Coordinates of C-alpha atoms and ligand atoms in Angstrom, one line a residue:
Chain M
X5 CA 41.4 -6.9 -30.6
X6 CA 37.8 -5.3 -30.5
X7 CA 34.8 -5.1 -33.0
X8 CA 34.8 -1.9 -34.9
X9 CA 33.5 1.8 -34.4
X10 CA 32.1 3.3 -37.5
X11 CA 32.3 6.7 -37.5
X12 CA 29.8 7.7 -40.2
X13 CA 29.6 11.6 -41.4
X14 CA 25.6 11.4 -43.2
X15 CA 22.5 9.4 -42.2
X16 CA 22.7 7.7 -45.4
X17 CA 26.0 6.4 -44.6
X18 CA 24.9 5.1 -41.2
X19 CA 21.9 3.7 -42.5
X20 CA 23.4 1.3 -45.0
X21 CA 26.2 0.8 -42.3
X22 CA 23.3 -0.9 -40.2
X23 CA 21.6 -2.4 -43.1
X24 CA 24.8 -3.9 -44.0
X25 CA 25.9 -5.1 -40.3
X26 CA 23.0 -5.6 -38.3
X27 CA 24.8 -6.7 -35.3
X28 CA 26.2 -3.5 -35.0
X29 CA 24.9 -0.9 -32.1
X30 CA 24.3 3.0 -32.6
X31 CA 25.7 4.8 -30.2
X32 CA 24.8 9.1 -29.4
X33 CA 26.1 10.6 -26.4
X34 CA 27.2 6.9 -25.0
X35 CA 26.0 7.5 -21.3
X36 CA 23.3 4.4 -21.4
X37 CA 24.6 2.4 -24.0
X38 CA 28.5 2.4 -22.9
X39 CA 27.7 1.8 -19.0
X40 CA 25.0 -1.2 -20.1
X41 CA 27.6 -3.0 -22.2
X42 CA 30.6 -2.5 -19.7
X43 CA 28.0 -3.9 -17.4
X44 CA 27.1 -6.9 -19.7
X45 CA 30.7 -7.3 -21.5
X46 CA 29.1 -7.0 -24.9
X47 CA 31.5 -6.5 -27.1
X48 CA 30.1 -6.0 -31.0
X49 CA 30.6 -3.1 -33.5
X50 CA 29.4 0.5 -32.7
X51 CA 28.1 3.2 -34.9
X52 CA 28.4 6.5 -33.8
X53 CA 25.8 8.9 -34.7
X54 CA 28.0 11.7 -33.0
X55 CA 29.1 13.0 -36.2
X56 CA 26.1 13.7 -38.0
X57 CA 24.8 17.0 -38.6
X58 CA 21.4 16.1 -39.8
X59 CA 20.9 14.6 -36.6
X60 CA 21.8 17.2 -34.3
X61 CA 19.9 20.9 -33.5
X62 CA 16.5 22.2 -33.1
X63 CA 14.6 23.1 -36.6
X64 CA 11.8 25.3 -37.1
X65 CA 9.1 24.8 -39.6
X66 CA 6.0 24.6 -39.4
X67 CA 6.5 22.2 -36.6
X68 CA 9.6 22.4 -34.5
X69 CA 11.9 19.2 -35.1
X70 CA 14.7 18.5 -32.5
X71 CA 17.2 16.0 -34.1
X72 CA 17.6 13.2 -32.4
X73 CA 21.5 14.2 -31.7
X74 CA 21.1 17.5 -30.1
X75 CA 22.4 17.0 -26.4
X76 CA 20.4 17.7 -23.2
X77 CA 22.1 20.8 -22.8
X78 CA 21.6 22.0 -26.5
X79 CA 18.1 22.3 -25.7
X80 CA 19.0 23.6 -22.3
X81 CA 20.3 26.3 -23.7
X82 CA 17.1 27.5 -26.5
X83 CA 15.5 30.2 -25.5
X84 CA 12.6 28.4 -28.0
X85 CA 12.0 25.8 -25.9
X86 CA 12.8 27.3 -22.7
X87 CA 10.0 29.8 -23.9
X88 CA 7.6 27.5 -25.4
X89 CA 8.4 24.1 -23.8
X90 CA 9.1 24.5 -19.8
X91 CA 7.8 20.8 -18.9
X92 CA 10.4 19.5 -20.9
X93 CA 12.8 22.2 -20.0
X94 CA 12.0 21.2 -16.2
X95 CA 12.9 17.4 -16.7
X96 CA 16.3 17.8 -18.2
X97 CA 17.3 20.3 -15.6
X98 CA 17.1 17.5 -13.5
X99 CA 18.6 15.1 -15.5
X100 CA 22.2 13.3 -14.3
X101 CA 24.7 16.2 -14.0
X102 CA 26.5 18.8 -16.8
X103 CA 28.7 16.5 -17.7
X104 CA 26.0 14.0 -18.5
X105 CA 23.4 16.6 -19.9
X106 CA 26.5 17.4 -21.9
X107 CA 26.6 14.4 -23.9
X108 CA 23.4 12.5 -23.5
X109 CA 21.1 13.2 -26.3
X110 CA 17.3 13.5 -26.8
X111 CA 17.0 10.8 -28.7
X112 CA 19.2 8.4 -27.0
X113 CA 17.0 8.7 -23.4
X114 CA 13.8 8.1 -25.7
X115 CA 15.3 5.0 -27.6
X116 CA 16.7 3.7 -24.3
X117 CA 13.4 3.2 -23.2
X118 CA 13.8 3.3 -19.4
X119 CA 10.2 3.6 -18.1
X120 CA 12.5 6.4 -15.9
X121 CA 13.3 8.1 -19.1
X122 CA 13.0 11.8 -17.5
X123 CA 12.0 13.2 -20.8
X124 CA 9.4 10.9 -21.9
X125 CA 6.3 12.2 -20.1
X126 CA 6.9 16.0 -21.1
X127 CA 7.3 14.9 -24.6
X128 CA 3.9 12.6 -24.1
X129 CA 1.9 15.7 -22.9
X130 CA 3.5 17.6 -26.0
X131 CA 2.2 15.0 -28.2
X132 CA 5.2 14.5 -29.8
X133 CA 5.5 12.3 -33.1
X134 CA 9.2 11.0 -33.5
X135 CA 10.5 10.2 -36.9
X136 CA 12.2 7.3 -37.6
X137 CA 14.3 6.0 -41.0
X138 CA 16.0 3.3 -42.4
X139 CA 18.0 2.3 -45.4
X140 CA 16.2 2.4 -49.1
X141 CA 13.5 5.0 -50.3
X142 CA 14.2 8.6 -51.1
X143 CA 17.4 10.9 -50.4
X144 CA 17.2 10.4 -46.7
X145 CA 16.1 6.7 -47.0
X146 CA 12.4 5.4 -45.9
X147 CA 11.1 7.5 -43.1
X148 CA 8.0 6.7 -41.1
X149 CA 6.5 9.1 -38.2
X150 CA 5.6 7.3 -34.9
X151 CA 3.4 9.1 -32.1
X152 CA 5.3 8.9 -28.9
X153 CA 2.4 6.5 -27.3
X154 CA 3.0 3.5 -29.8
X155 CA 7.0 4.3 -29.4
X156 CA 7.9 2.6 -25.8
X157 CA 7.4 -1.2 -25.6
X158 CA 8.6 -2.2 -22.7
X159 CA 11.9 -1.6 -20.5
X160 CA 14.6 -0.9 -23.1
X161 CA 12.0 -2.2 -26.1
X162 CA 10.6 0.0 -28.8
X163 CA 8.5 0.0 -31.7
X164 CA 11.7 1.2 -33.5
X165 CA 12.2 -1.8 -36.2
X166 CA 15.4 -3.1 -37.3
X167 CA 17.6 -1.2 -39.4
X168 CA 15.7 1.8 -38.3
X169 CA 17.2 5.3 -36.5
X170 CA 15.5 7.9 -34.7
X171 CA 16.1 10.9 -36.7
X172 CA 13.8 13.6 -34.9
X173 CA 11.1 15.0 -32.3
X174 CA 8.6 16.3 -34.0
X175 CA 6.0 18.8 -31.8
X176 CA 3.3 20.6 -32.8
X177 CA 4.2 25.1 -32.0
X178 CA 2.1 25.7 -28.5
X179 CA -0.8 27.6 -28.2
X180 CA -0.5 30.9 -26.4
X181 CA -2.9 29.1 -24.2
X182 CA -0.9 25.9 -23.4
X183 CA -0.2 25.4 -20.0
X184 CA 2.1 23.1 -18.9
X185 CA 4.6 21.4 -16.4
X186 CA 6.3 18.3 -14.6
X187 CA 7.5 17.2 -10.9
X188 CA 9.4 14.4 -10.2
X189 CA 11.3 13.0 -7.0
X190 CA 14.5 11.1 -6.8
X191 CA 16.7 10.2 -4.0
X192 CA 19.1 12.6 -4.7
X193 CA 19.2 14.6 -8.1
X194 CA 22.1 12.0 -9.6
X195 CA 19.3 9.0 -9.0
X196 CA 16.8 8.0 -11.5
X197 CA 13.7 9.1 -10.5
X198 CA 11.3 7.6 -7.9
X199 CA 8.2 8.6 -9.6
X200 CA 7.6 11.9 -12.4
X201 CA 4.7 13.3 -13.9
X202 CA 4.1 15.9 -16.6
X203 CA 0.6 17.6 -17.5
X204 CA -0.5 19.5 -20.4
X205 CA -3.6 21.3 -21.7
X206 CA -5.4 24.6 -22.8
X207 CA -6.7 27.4 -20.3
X208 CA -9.3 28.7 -22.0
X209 CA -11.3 31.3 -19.9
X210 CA -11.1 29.5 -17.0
X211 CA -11.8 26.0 -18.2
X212 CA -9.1 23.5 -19.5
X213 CA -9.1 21.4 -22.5
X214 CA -7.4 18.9 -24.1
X215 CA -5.8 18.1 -21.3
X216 CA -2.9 15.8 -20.9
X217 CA -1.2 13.8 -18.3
X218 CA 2.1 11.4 -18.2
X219 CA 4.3 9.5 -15.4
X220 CA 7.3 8.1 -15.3
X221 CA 8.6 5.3 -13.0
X222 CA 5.1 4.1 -11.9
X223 CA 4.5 1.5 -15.2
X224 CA 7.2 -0.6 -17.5
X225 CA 6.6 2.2 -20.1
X226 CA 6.4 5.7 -19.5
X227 CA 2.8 6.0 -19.2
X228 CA -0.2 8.4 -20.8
X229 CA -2.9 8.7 -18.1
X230 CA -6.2 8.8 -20.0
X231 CA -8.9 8.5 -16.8
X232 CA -7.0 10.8 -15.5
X233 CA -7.5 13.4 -18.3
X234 CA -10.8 12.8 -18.5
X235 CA -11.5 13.8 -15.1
X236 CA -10.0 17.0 -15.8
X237 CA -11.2 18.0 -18.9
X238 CA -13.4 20.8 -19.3
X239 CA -13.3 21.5 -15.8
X240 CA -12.0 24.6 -13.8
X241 CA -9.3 22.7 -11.9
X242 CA -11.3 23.3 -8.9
X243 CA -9.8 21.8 -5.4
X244 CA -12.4 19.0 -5.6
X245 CA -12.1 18.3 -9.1
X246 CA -8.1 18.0 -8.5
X247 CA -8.7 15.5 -5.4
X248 CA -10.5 13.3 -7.7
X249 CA -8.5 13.5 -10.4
X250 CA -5.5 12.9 -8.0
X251 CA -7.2 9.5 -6.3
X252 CA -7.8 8.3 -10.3
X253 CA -4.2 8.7 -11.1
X254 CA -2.8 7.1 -8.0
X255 CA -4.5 4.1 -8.9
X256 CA -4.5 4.6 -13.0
X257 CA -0.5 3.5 -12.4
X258 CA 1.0 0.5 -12.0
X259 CA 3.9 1.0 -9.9
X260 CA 6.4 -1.8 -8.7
X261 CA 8.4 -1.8 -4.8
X262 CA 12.4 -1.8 -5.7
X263 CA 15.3 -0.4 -3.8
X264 CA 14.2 3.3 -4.4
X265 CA 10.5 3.3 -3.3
X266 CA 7.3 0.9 -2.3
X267 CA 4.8 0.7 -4.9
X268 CA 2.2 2.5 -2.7
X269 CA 4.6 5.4 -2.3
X270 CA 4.8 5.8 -5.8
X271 CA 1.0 6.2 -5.8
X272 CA 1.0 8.6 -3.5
X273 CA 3.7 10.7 -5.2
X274 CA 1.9 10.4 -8.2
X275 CA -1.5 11.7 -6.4
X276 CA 0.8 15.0 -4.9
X277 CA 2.6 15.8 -8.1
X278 CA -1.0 16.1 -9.9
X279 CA -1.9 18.6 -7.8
X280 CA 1.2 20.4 -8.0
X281 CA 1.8 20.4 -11.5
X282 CA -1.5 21.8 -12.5
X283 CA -1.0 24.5 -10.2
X284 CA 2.3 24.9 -10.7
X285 CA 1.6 25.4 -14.4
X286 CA -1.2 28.1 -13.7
X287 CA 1.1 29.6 -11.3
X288 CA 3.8 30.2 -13.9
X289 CA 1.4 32.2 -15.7
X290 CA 0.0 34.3 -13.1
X291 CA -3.0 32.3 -12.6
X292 CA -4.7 30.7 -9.7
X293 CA -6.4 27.3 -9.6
X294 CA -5.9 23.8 -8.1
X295 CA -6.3 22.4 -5.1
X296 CA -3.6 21.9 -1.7
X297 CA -0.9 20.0 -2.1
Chain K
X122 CA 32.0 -9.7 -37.1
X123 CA 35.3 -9.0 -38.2
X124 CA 38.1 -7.3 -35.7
X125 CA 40.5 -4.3 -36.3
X126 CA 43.3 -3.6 -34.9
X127 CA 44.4 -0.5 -33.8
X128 CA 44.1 2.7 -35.7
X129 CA 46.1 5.9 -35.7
X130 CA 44.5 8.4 -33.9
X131 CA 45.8 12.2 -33.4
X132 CA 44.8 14.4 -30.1
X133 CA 44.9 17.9 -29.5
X134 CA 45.1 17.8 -25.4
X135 CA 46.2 20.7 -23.6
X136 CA 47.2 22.3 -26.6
X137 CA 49.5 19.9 -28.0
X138 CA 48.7 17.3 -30.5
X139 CA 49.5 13.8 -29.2
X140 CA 49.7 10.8 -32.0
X141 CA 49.6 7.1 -30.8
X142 CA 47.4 4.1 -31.7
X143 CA 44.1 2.9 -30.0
X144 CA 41.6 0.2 -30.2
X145 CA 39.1 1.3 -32.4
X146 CA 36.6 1.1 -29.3
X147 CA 39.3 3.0 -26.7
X148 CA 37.9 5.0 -24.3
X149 CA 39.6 8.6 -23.7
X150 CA 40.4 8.0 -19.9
X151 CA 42.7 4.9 -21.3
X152 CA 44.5 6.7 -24.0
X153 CA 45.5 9.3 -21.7
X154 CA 46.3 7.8 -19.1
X155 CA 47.6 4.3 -20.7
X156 CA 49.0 5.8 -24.0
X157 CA 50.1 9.4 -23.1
X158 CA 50.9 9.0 -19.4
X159 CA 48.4 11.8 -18.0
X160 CA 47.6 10.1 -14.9
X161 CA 45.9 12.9 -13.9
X162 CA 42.5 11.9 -14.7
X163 CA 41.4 9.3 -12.7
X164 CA 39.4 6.3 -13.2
X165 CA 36.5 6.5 -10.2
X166 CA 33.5 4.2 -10.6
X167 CA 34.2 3.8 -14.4
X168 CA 30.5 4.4 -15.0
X169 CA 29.7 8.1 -15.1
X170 CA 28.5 9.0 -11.8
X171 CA 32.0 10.1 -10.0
X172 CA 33.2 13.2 -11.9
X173 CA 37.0 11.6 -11.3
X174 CA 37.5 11.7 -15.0
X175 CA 36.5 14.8 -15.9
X176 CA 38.0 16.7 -19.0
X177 CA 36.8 19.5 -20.5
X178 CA 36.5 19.2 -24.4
X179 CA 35.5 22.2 -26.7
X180 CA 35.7 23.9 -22.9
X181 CA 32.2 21.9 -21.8
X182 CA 32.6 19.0 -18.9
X183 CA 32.3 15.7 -20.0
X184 CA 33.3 12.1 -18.3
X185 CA 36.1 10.3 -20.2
X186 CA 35.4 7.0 -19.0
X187 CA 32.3 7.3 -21.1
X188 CA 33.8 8.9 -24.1
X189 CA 35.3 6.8 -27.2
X190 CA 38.8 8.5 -28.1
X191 CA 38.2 8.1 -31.7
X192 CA 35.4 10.7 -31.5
X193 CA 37.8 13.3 -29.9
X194 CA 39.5 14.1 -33.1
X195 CA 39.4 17.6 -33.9
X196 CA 38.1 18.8 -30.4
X197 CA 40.6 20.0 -27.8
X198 CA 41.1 18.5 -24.8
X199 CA 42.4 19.9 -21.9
X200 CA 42.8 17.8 -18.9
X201 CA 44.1 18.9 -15.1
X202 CA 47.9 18.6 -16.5
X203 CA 47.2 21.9 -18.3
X204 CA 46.4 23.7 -15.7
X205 CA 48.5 26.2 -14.8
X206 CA 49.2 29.9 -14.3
X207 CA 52.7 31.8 -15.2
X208 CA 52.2 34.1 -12.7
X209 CA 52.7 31.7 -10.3
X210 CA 55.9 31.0 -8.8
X211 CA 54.9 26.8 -8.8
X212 CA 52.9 27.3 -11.8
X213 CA 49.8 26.7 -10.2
X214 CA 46.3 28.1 -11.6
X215 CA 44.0 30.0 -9.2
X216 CA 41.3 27.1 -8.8
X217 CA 44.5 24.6 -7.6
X218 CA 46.0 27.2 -5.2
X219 CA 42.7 28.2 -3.6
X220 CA 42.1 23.8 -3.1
X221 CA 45.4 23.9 -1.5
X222 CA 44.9 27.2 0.7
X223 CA 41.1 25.8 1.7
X224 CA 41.8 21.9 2.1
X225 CA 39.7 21.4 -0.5
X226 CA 41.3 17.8 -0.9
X227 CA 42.0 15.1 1.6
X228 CA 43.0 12.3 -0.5
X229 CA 43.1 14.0 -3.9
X230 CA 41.5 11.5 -5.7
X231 CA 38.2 13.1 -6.9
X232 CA 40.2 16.4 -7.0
X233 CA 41.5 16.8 -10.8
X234 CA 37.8 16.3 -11.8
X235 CA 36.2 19.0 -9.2
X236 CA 38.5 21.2 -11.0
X237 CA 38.3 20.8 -14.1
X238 CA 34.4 21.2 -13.7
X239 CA 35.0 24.2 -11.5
X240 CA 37.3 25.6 -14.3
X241 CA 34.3 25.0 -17.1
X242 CA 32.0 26.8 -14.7
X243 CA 34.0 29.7 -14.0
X244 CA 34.4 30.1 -17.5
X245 CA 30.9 30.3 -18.3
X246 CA 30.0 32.1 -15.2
X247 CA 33.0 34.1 -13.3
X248 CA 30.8 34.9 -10.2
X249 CA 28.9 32.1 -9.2
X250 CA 26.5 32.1 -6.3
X251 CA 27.1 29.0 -4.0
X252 CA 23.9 27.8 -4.9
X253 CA 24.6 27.5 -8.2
X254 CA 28.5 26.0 -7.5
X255 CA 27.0 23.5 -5.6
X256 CA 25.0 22.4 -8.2
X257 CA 27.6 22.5 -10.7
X258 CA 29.8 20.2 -8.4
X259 CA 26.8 18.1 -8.2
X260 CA 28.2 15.4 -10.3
X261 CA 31.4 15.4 -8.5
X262 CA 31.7 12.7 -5.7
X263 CA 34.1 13.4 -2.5
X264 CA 33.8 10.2 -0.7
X265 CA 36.9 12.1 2.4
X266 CA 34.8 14.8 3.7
X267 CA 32.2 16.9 2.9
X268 CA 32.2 19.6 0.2
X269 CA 32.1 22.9 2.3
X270 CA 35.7 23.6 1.6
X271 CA 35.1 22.5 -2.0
X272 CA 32.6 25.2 -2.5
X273 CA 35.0 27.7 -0.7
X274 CA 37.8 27.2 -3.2
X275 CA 36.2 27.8 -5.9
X276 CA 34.4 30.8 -4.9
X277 CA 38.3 31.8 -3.0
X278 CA 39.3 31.6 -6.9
X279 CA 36.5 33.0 -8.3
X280 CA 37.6 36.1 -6.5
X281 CA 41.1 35.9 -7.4
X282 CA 40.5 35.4 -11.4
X283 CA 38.0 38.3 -11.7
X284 CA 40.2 40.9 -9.9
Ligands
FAD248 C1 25.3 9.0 -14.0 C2 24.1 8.9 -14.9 C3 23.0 9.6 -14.5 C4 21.8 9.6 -15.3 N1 20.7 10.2 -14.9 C5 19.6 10.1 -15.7 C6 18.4 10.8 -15.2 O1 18.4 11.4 -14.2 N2 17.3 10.7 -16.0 C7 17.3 10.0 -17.2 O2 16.3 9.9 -17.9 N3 18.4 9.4 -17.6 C8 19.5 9.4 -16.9 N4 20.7 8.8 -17.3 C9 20.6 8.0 -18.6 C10 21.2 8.7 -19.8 O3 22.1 9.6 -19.6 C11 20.1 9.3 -20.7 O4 19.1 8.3 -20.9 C12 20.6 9.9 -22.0 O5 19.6 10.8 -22.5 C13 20.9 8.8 -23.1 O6 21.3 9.5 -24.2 P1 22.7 9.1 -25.0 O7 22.8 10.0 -26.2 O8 23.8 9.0 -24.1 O9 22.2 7.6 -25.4 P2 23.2 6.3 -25.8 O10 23.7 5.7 -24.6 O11 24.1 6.7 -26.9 O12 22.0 5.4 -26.4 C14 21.0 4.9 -25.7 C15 20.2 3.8 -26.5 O13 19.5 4.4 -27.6 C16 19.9 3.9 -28.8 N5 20.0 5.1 -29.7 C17 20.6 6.3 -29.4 N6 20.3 7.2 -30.4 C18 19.5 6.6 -31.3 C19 18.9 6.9 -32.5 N7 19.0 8.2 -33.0 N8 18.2 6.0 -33.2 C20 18.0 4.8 -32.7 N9 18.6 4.3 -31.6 C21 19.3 5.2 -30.9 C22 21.3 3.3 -28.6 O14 21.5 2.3 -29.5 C23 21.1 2.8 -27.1 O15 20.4 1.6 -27.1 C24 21.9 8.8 -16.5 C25 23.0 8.2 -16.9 C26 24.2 8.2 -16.1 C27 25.4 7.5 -16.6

């Protein structure tokens, strides 16, 4: 006989489902969490978040919140964040296949924590604050908002705290000066990726601010790389300014050899994909800057 | 933590509602191939990288080694045994004559989930450009051959279902 599957309609009831069993596992879209446990023949009680509405769809406010819940192609498929979001946009296209992007929900690739985790950099450059609640407190529990840096702990580890659930992305509405983009490299599009960055920041009459920058695969967390930005900021993207700024992010990540890639070709990628996703980012917009690939 | 036994659980697949009972944790692939007999849908690497078991539920792709069958309730399922076209003097739909006429299968066994992704991308897009059918298939895994006759079908039945 197996454990149970709860199959909770609110957030309130799946919140004092996991208050009241904490062995239990959530499960979204299933594509991490059902592979690792056929893997590791764990074997306890799930709690499906599949059939929550609160959870699921992309709501506009002031800030735009994507539920945790909304699936890969969900987002796909917003001409909002299409429009407004193309880094992100960019790292899901790539992400598994249909059938995956299907199922596989924002939320569950950001509280899988892979330091792979395709959408983790593009959310980084976004700044994105991610909203997490648990059982007792108001109408929708006790809810706490976590910036996407303090979020990823470690491989599979997160600052999420027991008894808590990931109920939304938060990010701020772009500027109509936010430029923005991400690159990544896998063996074949199916693979996790090898290395992936994604860069952020303002164009403002020729100069760029507040810029950001995030990899993926090169760290045990996806990382935020801050020399990096600071090489960049408030300059003109200029070929030399982009050549130094590439040589300080090869060596701001800490990249390991495995079966996909050496550690110093992660570097290199990482150099490369600066380049190109600053220029690709202008680029998009008509713009010219950046140095060769 | 305490065990359950197996709970009703009611299936509209190909149309037709289907009642058995399942482990509360029963993956789709087992129901219908264990409890309903569609042997159709095949079990591949049994960790969502094949395609083999490819359904289509609400009409979108999706692997049903990785989904639970107790969250299919009140979605409809339609799996390569509801395939089919009355027009046809064996019954056959356009996507499975045009694998047939192009030797789109050696061995057959990644077949039913090619097309029932091929079916979910015709639907959404009747006149595909081989770029984009390629990518489509991209989750689909033909370990025979390669996937040139593949991509021929489905454009072959393309054709045929828009005229
Ligand atoms: C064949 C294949 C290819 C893949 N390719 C890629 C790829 O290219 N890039 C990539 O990044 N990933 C890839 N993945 C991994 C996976 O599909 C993604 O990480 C996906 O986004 C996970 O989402 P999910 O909804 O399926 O998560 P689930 O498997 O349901 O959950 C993942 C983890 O998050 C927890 N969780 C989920 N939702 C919440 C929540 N709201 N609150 C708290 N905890 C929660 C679960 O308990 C579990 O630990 C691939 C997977 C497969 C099987």
């Amino acid at each position: 006989m197996q454990a149970d599957y709860h199959q909770p309609d609110t957030l309130e009831e799946a919140q004092a489902l996991l208050a009241e069993c904490p062995d239990a596992v959530l499960t979204a879209g299933g594509t991490d969490l059902l592979v690792q446990r056929r893997a590791s023949g764990a074997q306890g009680p799930l709690i499906s978040l599949r059939g929550i509405a609160e959870l699921r769809g992309i709501h506009e406010s002031h800030d735009l919140m994507i539920g945790a819940g909304t699936t890969l192609t969900e987002i796909l498929d917003s001409a909002r964040m299409q429009g407004d979001y193309p880094a992100l946009i960019q790292s899901i296209e790539v992400l598994g296949s249909h059938q995956i992007r299907n199922v596989a929900t924002l939320g569950g690739n950001l509280c899988n924590a892979s330091p792979g985790a395709d959408t983790a950099a593009p959310l980084i450059v976004y700044g994105a604050r991610l909203k997490a609640c648990s059982a007792g407190g108001g109408d929708s529990g006790a809810c706490r908002t976590i910036a996407i840096t303090d979020f990823f702990e470690g491989p599979g580890r997160t600052s999420l705290r027991p008894g808590e659930i990931l109920r939304g992305i938060l990010l701020d509405p772009p500027s109509p000066r936010l430029r923005s983009g991400f690159q990544r490299l896998g063996r074949i599009q199916m693979d996790i990726a090898i290395a992936s960055l994604a860069v952020a920041f303002e164009w403002d009459g020729g100069q760029a601010r507040q810029v950001r920058v995030a990899a993926g695969s090169v760290a045990p967390v996806p990382l935020r790389l801050q020399a990096t930005e600071e090489m960049l900021e408030a300059t003109a993207l200029d070929p030399e300014t982009l050549n130094k700024a590439a040589t300080v992010a090869a060596a701001e990540v800490s990249p390991i050899d495995d079966i996909r890639a050496s550690a110093a070709y992660r570097r290199e990628l990482i150099a490369v994909f600066l380049r190109r996703a600053i220029r690709a980012a202008l680029e998009a917009h008509g713009e010219a800057g950046g140095g060769t690939a | 933590m305490k065990s359950t036994g197996k709970r009703i659980l009611k299936l509209s697949i190909n149309g037709t509602v289907h009642e058995c009972a399942a482990e509360p944790q029963a993956l789709l692939l087992d129901v219908l191939r264990n409890e309903l007999g569609l042997f159709g849908t095949k079990r591949g690497c049994d960790m969502g990288t094949c395609g083999c078991c490819n359904v289509l539920v609400d009409g979108q792709v999706q692997m049903s080694c990785l989904l639970l069958a107790h969250d299919m309730t009140g979605k409809e399922i339609e799996t390569i045994e509801g395939l089919f076209d009355v027009g046809d003097p064996r019954g056959l739909h356009p996507l499975q004559r045009a694998w047939a006429e192009h030797g789109g299968s050696q061995c057959g066994f990644c077949t039913p989930g090619f097309v029932m992704t091929a079916k979910a991308l015709l639907t959404e897009e009747p006149d595909p450009s081989e770029e984009r059918i390629r990518e489509a298939l991209s989750g689909n895994v033909c370990r025979c051959t390669g996937y040139k006759k593949i991509v021929e079908a489905v454009q072959s039945a393309a054709a045929e279902i828009r005229s």
